[in-house]
Amino acid sequence: MEFKKRIEELLNEFLESREDLFLVDLKISAGDDITVILDGDNGVTLQDCLDASRAVEFNMDREEHDFSLQVMSAGLSEPLSSPRQYKKNIGREIEVLLNDASKIEGELAKVDDEKITLILRYRKPKDIGKGKVDVEEEKEIPYSEIKKALVIIKF
């Protein structure tokens, strides 16, 4: 069995037993350095990473195929990549870079399999008279138009 397929199979077996976790990314370098990035509906603990690592490592023979393995959680600096990750971040402010290079910031309000919905809040000049008025609007963005989306970290 091909090395990468075997790693994917072992990870999938592990994730079937842990429905709260999901795979964000799997990278295998030319030198067989494996990097697994996990996320979870309720976050990822160190124990989750250890369990995933053991699920792979204990079922591979290093005599047959030498490799290094890193299992980590998706950090806040990692872009959102799946509807499941978006759902986990409903209520948070996100920055979305669109394919046309424009950026939109807003509160993630809804998520489905085709699109996300942001609540945009801003001030605009009044139609009549001086001053500005607060505006709140919803904007739907299909995944196909999203190049990158990041959670905005506020302190």
PDB file of C-alpha atoms in Angstrom, residues 11 34-38 48-50 52-54 56 69-73:
ATOM      1  CA  LEU A  11      -6.075   8.877  10.416  1.00  0.00           C
ATOM      2  CA  ILE A  34       4.259  14.010   8.153  1.00  0.00           C
ATOM      3  CA  THR A  35       2.327  17.012   9.482  1.00  0.00           C
ATOM      4  CA  VAL A  36      -1.250  16.462  10.626  1.00  0.00           C
ATOM      5  CA  ILE A  37      -3.431  19.452  11.535  1.00  0.00           C
ATOM      6  CA  LEU A  38      -6.598  18.653  13.473  1.00  0.00           C
ATOM      7  CA  ASP A  48      -6.217  14.427  21.280  1.00  0.00           C
ATOM      8  CA  CYS A  49      -2.955  15.120  19.434  1.00  0.00           C
ATOM      9  CA  LEU A  50      -1.193  12.322  21.326  1.00  0.00           C
ATOM     10  CA  ALA A  52      -3.904  10.739  16.832  1.00  0.00           C
ATOM     11  CA  SER A  53      -0.121  10.429  16.794  1.00  0.00           C
ATOM     12  CA  ARG A  54      -0.282   7.010  18.436  1.00  0.00           C
ATOM     13  CA  VAL A  56      -0.536   6.436  13.173  1.00  0.00           C
ATOM     14  CA  LEU A  69       5.318  12.751  12.576  1.00  0.00           C
ATOM     15  CA  GLN A  70       3.870  15.992  13.957  1.00  0.00           C
ATOM     16  CA  VAL A  71       0.241  16.241  15.045  1.00  0.00           C
ATOM     17  CA  MET A  72      -1.065  19.681  15.983  1.00  0.00           C
ATOM     18  CA  SER A  73      -4.248  21.650  16.387  1.00  0.00           C
TER      19      SER A  73
END
